[in-house]
Short mmCIF file of C-alpha atoms in Angstrom, two decimals:
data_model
loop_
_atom_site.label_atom_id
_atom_site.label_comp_id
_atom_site.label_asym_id
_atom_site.label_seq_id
_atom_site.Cartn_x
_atom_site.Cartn_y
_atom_site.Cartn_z
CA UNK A 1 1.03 -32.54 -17.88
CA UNK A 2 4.76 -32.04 -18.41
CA UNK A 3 6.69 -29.60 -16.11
CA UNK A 4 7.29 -27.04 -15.74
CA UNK A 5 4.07 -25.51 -17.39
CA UNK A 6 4.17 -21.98 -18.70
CA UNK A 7 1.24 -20.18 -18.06
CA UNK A 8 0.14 -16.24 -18.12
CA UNK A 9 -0.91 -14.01 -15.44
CA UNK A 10 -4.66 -14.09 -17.08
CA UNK A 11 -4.51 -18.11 -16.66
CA UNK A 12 -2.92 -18.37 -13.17
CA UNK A 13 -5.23 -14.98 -12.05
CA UNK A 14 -8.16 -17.49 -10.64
CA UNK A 15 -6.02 -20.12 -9.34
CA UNK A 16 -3.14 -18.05 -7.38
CA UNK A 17 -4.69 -19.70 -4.08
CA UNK A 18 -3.77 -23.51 -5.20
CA UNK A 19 -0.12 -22.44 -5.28
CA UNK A 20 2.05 -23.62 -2.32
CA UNK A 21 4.62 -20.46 -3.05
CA UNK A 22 5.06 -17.85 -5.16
CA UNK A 23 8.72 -17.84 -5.81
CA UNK A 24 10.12 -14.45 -7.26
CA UNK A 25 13.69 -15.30 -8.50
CA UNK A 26 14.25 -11.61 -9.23
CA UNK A 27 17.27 -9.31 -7.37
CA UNK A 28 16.29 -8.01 -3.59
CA UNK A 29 16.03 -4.62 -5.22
CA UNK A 30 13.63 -5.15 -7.42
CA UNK A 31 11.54 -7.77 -4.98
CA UNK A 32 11.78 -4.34 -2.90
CA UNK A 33 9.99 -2.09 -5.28
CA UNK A 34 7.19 -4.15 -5.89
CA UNK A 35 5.98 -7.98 -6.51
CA UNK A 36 3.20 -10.32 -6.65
CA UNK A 37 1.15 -10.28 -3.49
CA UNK A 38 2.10 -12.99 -0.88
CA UNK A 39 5.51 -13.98 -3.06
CA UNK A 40 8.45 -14.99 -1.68
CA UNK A 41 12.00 -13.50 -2.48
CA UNK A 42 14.28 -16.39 -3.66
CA UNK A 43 17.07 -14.46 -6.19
CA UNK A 44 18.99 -16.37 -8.97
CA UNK A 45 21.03 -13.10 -8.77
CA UNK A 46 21.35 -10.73 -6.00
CA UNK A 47 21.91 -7.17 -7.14
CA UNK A 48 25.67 -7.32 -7.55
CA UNK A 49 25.65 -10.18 -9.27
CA UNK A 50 23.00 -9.06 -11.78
CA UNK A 51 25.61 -5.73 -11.87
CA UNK A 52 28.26 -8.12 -13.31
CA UNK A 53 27.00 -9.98 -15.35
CA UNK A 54 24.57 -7.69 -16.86
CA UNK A 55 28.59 -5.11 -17.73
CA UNK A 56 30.05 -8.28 -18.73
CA UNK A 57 27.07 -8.83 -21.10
CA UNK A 58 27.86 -4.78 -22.40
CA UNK A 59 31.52 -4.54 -21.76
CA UNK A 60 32.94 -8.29 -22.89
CA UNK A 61 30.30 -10.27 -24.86
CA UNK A 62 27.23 -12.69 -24.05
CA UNK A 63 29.03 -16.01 -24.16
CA UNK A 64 31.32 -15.07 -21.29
CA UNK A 65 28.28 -13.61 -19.02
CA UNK A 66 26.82 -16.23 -19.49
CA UNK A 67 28.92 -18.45 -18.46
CA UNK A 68 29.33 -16.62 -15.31
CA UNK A 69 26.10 -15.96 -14.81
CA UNK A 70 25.07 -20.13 -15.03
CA UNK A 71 27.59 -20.49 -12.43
CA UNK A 72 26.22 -17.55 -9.91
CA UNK A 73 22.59 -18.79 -10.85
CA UNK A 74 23.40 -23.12 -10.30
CA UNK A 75 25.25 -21.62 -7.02
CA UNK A 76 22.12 -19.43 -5.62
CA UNK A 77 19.62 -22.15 -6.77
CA UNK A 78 21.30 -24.73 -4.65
CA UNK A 79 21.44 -22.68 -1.97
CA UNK A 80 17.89 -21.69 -2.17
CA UNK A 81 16.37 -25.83 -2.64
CA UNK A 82 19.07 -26.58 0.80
CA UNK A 83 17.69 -23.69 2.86
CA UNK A 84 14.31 -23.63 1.58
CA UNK A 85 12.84 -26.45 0.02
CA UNK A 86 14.39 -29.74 0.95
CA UNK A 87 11.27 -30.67 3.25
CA UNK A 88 8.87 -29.74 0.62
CA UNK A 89 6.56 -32.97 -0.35
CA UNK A 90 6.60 -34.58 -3.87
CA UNK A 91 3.02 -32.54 -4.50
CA UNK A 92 4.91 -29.25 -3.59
CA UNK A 93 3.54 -26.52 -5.93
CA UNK A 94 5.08 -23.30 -6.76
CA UNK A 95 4.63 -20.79 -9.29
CA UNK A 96 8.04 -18.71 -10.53
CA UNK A 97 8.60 -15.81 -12.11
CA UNK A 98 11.43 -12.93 -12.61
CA UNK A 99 10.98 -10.17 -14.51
CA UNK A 100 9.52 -11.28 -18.12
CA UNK A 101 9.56 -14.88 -17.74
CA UNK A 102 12.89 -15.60 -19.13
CA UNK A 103 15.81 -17.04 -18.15
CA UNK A 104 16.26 -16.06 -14.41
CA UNK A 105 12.63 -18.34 -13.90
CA UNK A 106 13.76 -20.38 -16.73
CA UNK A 107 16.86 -21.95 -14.59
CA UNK A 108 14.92 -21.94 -11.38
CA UNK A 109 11.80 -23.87 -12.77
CA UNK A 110 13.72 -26.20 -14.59
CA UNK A 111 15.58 -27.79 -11.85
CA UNK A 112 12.67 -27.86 -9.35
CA UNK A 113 10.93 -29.96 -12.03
CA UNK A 114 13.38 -32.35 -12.80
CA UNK A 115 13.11 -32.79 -8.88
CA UNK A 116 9.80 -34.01 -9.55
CA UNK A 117 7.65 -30.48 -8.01
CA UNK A 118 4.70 -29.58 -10.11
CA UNK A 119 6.52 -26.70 -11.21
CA UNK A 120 4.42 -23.40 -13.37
CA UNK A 121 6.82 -20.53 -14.82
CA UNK A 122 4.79 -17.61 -15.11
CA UNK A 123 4.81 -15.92 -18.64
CA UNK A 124 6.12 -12.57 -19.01
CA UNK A 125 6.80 -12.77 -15.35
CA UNK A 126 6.73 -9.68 -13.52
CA UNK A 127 5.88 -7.42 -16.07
CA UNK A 128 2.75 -9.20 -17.36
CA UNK A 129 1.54 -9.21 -13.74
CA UNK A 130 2.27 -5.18 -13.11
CA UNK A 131 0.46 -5.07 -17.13
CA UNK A 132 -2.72 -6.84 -15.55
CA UNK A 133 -2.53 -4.32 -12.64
CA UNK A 134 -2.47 -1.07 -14.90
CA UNK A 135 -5.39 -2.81 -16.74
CA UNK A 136 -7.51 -4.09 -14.18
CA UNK A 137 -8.09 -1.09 -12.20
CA UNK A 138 -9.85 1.37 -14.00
CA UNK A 139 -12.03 -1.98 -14.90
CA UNK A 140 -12.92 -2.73 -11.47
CA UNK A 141 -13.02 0.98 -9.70
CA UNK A 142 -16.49 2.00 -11.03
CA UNK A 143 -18.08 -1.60 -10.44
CA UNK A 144 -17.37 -0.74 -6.48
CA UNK A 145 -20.07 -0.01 -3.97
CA UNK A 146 -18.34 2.41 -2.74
CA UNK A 147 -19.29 4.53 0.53
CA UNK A 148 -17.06 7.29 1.24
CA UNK A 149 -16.28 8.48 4.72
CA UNK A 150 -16.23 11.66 4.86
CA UNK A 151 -15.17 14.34 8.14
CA UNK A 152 -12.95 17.27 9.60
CA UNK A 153 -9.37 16.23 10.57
CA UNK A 154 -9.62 13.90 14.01
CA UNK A 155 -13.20 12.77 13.40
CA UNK A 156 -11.95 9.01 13.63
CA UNK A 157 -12.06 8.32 9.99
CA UNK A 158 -9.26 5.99 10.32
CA UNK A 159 -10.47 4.48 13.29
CA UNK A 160 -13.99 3.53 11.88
CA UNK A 161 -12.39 1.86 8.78
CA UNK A 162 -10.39 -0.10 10.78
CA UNK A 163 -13.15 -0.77 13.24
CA UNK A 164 -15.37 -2.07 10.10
CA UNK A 165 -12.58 -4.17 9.14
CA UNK A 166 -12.71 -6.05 12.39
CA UNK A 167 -16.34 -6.37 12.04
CA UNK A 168 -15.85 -8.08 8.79
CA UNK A 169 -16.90 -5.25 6.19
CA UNK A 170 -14.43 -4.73 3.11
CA UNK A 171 -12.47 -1.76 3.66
CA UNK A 172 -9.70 -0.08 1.66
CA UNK A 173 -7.29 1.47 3.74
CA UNK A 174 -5.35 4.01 1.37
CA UNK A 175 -3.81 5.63 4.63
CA UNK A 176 -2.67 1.98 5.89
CA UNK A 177 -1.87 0.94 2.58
CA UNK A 178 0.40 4.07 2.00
CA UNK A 179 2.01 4.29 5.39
CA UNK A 180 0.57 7.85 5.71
CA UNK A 181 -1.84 10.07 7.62
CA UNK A 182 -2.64 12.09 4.35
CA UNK A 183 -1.75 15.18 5.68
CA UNK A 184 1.28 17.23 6.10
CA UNK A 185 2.43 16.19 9.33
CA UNK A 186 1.08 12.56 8.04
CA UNK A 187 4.74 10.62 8.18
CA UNK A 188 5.34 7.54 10.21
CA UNK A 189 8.51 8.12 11.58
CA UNK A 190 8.79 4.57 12.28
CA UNK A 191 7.55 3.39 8.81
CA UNK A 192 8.78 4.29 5.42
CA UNK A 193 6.45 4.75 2.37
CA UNK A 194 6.05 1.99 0.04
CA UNK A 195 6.87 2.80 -3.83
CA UNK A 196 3.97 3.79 -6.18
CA UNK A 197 4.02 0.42 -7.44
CA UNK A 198 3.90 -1.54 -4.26
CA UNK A 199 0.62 1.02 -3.33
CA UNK A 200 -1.01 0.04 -6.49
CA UNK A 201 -0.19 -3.62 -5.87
CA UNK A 202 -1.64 -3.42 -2.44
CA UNK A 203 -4.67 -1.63 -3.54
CA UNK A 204 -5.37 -3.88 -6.85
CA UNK A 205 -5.00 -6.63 -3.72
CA UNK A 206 -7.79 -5.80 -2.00
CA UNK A 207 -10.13 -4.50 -4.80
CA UNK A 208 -9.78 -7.76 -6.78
CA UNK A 209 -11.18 -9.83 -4.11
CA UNK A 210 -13.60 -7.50 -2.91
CA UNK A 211 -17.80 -9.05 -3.55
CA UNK A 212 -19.07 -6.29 -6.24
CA UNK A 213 -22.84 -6.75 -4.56
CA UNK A 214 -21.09 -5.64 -0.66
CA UNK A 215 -19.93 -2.31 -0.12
CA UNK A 216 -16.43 -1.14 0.29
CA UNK A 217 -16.05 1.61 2.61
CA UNK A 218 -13.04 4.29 1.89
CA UNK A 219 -11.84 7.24 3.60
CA UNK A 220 -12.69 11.11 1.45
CA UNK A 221 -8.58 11.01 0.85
CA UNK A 222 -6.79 13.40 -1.92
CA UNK A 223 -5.24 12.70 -5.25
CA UNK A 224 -1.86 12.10 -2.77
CA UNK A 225 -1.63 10.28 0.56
CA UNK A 226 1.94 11.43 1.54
CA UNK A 227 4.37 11.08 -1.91
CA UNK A 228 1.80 8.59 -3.31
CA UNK A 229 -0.68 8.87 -5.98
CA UNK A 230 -4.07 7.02 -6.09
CA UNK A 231 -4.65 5.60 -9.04
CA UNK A 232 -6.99 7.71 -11.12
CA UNK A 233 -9.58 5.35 -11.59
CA UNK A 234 -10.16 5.14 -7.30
CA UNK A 235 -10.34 9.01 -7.00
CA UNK A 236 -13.00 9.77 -10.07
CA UNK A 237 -15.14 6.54 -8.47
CA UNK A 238 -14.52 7.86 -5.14
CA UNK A 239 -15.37 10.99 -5.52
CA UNK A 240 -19.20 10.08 -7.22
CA UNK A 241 -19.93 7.86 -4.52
CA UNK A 242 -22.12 8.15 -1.39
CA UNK A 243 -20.47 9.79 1.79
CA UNK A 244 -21.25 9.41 5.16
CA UNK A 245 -20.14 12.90 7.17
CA UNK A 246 -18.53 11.37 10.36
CA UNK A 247 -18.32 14.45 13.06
CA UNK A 248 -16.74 14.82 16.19
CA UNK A 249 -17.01 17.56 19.11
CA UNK A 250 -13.63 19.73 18.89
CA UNK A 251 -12.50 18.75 22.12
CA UNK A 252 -12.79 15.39 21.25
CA UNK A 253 -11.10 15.52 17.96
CA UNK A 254 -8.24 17.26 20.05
CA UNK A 255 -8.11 14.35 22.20
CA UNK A 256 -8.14 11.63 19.48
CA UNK A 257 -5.08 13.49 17.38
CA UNK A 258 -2.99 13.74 20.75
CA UNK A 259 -3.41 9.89 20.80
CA UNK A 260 -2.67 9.54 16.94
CA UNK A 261 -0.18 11.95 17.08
CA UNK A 262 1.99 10.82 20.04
CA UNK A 263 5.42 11.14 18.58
CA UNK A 264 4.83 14.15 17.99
CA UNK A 265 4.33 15.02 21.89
CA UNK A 266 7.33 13.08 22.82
CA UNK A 267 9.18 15.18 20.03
CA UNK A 268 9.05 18.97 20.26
CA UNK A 269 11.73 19.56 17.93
CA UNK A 270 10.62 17.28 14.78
CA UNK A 271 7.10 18.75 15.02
CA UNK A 272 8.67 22.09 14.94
CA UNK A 273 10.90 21.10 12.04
CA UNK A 274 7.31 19.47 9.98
CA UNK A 275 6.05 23.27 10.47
CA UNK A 276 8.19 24.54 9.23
CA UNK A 277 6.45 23.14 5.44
CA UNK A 278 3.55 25.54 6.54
CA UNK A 279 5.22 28.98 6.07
CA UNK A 280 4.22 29.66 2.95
CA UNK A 281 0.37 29.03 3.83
CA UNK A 282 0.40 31.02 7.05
CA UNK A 283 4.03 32.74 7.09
CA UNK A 284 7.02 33.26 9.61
CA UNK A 285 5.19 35.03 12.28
CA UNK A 286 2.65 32.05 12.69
CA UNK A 287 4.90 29.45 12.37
CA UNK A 288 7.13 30.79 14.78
CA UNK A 289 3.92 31.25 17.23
CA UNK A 290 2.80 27.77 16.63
CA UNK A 291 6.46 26.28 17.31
CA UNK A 292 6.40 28.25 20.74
CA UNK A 293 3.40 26.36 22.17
CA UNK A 294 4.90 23.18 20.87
CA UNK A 295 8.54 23.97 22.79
CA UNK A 296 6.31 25.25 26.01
CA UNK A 297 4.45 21.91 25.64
CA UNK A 298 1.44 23.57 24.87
CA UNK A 299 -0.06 20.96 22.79
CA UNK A 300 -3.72 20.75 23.01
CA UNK A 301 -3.77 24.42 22.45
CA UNK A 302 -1.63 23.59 19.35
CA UNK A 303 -3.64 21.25 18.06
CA UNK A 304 -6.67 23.38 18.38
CA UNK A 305 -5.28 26.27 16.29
CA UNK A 306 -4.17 24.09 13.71
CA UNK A 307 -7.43 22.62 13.02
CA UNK A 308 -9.07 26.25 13.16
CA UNK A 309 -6.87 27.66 10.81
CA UNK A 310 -5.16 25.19 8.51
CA UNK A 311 -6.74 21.93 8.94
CA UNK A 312 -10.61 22.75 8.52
CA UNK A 313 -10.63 25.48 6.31
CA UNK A 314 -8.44 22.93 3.97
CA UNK A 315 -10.56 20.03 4.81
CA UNK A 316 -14.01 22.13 3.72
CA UNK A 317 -12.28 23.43 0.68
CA UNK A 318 -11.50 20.38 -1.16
CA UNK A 319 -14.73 18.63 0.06
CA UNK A 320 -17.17 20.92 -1.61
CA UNK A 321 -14.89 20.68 -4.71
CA UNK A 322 -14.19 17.19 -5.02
CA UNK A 323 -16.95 15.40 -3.46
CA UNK A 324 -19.90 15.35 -5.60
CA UNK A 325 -22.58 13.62 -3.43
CA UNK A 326 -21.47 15.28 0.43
CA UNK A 327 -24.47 17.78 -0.15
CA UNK A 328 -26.87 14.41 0.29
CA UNK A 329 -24.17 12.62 3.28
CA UNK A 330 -25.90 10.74 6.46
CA UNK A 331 -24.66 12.52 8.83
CA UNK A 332 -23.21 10.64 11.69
CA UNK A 333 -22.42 11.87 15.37
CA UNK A 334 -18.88 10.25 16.70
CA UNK A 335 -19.51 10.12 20.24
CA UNK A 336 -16.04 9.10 21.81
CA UNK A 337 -12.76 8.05 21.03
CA UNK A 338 -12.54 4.67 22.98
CA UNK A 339 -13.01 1.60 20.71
CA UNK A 340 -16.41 0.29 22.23
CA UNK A 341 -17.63 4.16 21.05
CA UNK A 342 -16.41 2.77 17.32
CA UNK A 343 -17.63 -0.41 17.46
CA UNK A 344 -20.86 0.99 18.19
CA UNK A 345 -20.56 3.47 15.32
CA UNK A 346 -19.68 0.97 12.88
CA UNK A 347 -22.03 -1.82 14.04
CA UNK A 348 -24.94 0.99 13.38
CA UNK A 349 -23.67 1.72 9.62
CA UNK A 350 -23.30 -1.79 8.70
CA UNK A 351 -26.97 -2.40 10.13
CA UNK A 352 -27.99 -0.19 7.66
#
């Protein structure tokens, strides 16, 4: 076969695994946003670069960006086979692509096969990858066994999915996969969201290598985990499926979201400053009641009255609207919050 083959998403779909690297040649910031799962970042052109030559292109003409442009791109590539590649073997295979398969991949896969690598552009690049993405998952959401888990605020939803992950059952995280607790006080202080696109990349991920005749458990999660959508597709499927109603004694639920919510504790203030997105539900006087026992360390007591009169009464309203099939949920009794009480909890659903 001559090198370097072209090939589309749809061809290269069933044989990512057999690829060495998946080289994206496009600028940091748009590597950043979103790319093929498990790619690499290699730009042609970082982001000022692509600035300048993309006003030259609008400002001069083409002939002169493109000269330098060849020179910024021959520069970068060089760089990029010294720091990266030069110990690569002769049967070395990677698979490039920028943003529609054109000239940024072009250059890139070009030289590494005259180098003698078994070298495959990808066709329409990025784009026809994020196309397959928008396609493929309102194709695979409703061919999902899916088994909702269902329960009040603290009942160790996120726990068990992660706990049935270890065990080897396919989970989809949307909370992990969003770097959010779904709520309003859900932010990871030490962990930015990723962009809509990287969420839906991360979720088509998991779903397209998940066995359609094994269930995939999920957590009862709205339309928005943090500023992120789910797709569509994943809420309508989620919301007919099965749901298992994981509950938890108060006290212990009280317990588990001190652990969960430990920045908080440490942090007074930025709690205080998260409440303040609850006056218009419950208004000044209640906010200013609930920041109190937060400043007096008052926490568990906190935490209860937030559950009684935000949390759960939220929690109950959207279940009984969204979720179908919770009239008919196993109901299943979370007995502690150590991780030999989840194992033991998960180990009895997947028995079943």
């Amino acid at each position: 076969m001559k090198y370097p083959e072209i090939a589309s998403f749809t061809d290269v779909l069933s044989r990512l695994a057999e690829f060495d690297a998946i080289i994206d040649v496009r600028s940091p910031s748009e590597f950043a946003e979103d790319h093929i799962p498990g790619a690499i970042n290699c730009p042609v052109l970082d982001d000022q670069q692509r600035i300048l030559v993309g006003t030259m292109y609008k400002q001069v003409n083409a002939f002169e960006a493109k000269k330098v442009g060849a020179a910024l791109v021959a520069k970068n590539i060089a760089l990029h086979i010294e720091q990266h590649f030069l110990d690569k073997p002769r049967e070395w295979k990677p698979l490039i692509y920028c943003w529609r398969g054109g000239n940024r991949s072009g250059s890139m896969a070009h030289i590494l096969a005259k180098i003698g690598w078994p070298v495959v552009q990808l066709d329409g690049g990025y784009k026809s990858y994020r196309q397959h993405v928008n396609a493929s998952l309102p194709e695979i959401a409703p061919k999902i066994r899916w088994q909702v888990v269902c329960g009040t605020t603290g009942s160790g939803k996120s726990r068990l999915l992660q706990t049935l992950a270890q065990l080897g059952a396919q989970v989809l995280d949307l909370e992990q996969l969003a770097a959010h607790r779904g709520s309003v006080l859900g932010h990871l202080p030490s962990q930015p969201q990723p962009s809509q696109k990287m969420f839906e990349s991360s979720i088509w991920e998991v779903l397209s290598k998940a066995d359609l005749t094994q269930t995939v458990y999920v957590e009862s999660e709205s339309k928005k985990v943090g500023n992120l959508r789910v797709p569509e597709s994943i809420i309508d499927s989620m919301r007919a499926a099965p749901c298992i109603d994981l509950e938890m004694s108060l006290e212990l639920r009280v317990a588990l979201l001190m652990e969960d919510y430990a920045h908080f504790v440490r942090s007074p203030d930025h709690l205080n400053r998260q409440l303040d997105c609850l006056v218009s539900l419950h208004g000044k006087d209640k906010i200013q009641e609930w920041k109190q026992l937060a400043s007096q360390g008052q926490m568990p007591d906190l935490v209860t009255q937030l559950l009684a009169q935000h949390y759960d009464p939220a929690y109950l309203r959207s279940i009984d609207k969204n979720f179908t099939q919770m009239p008919h949920a196993r109901k299943v009794i979370q007995p502690g919050i150590s991780p030999e009480s989840f194992i033991s909890t998960a180990k009895l659903l997947l028995a079943d």
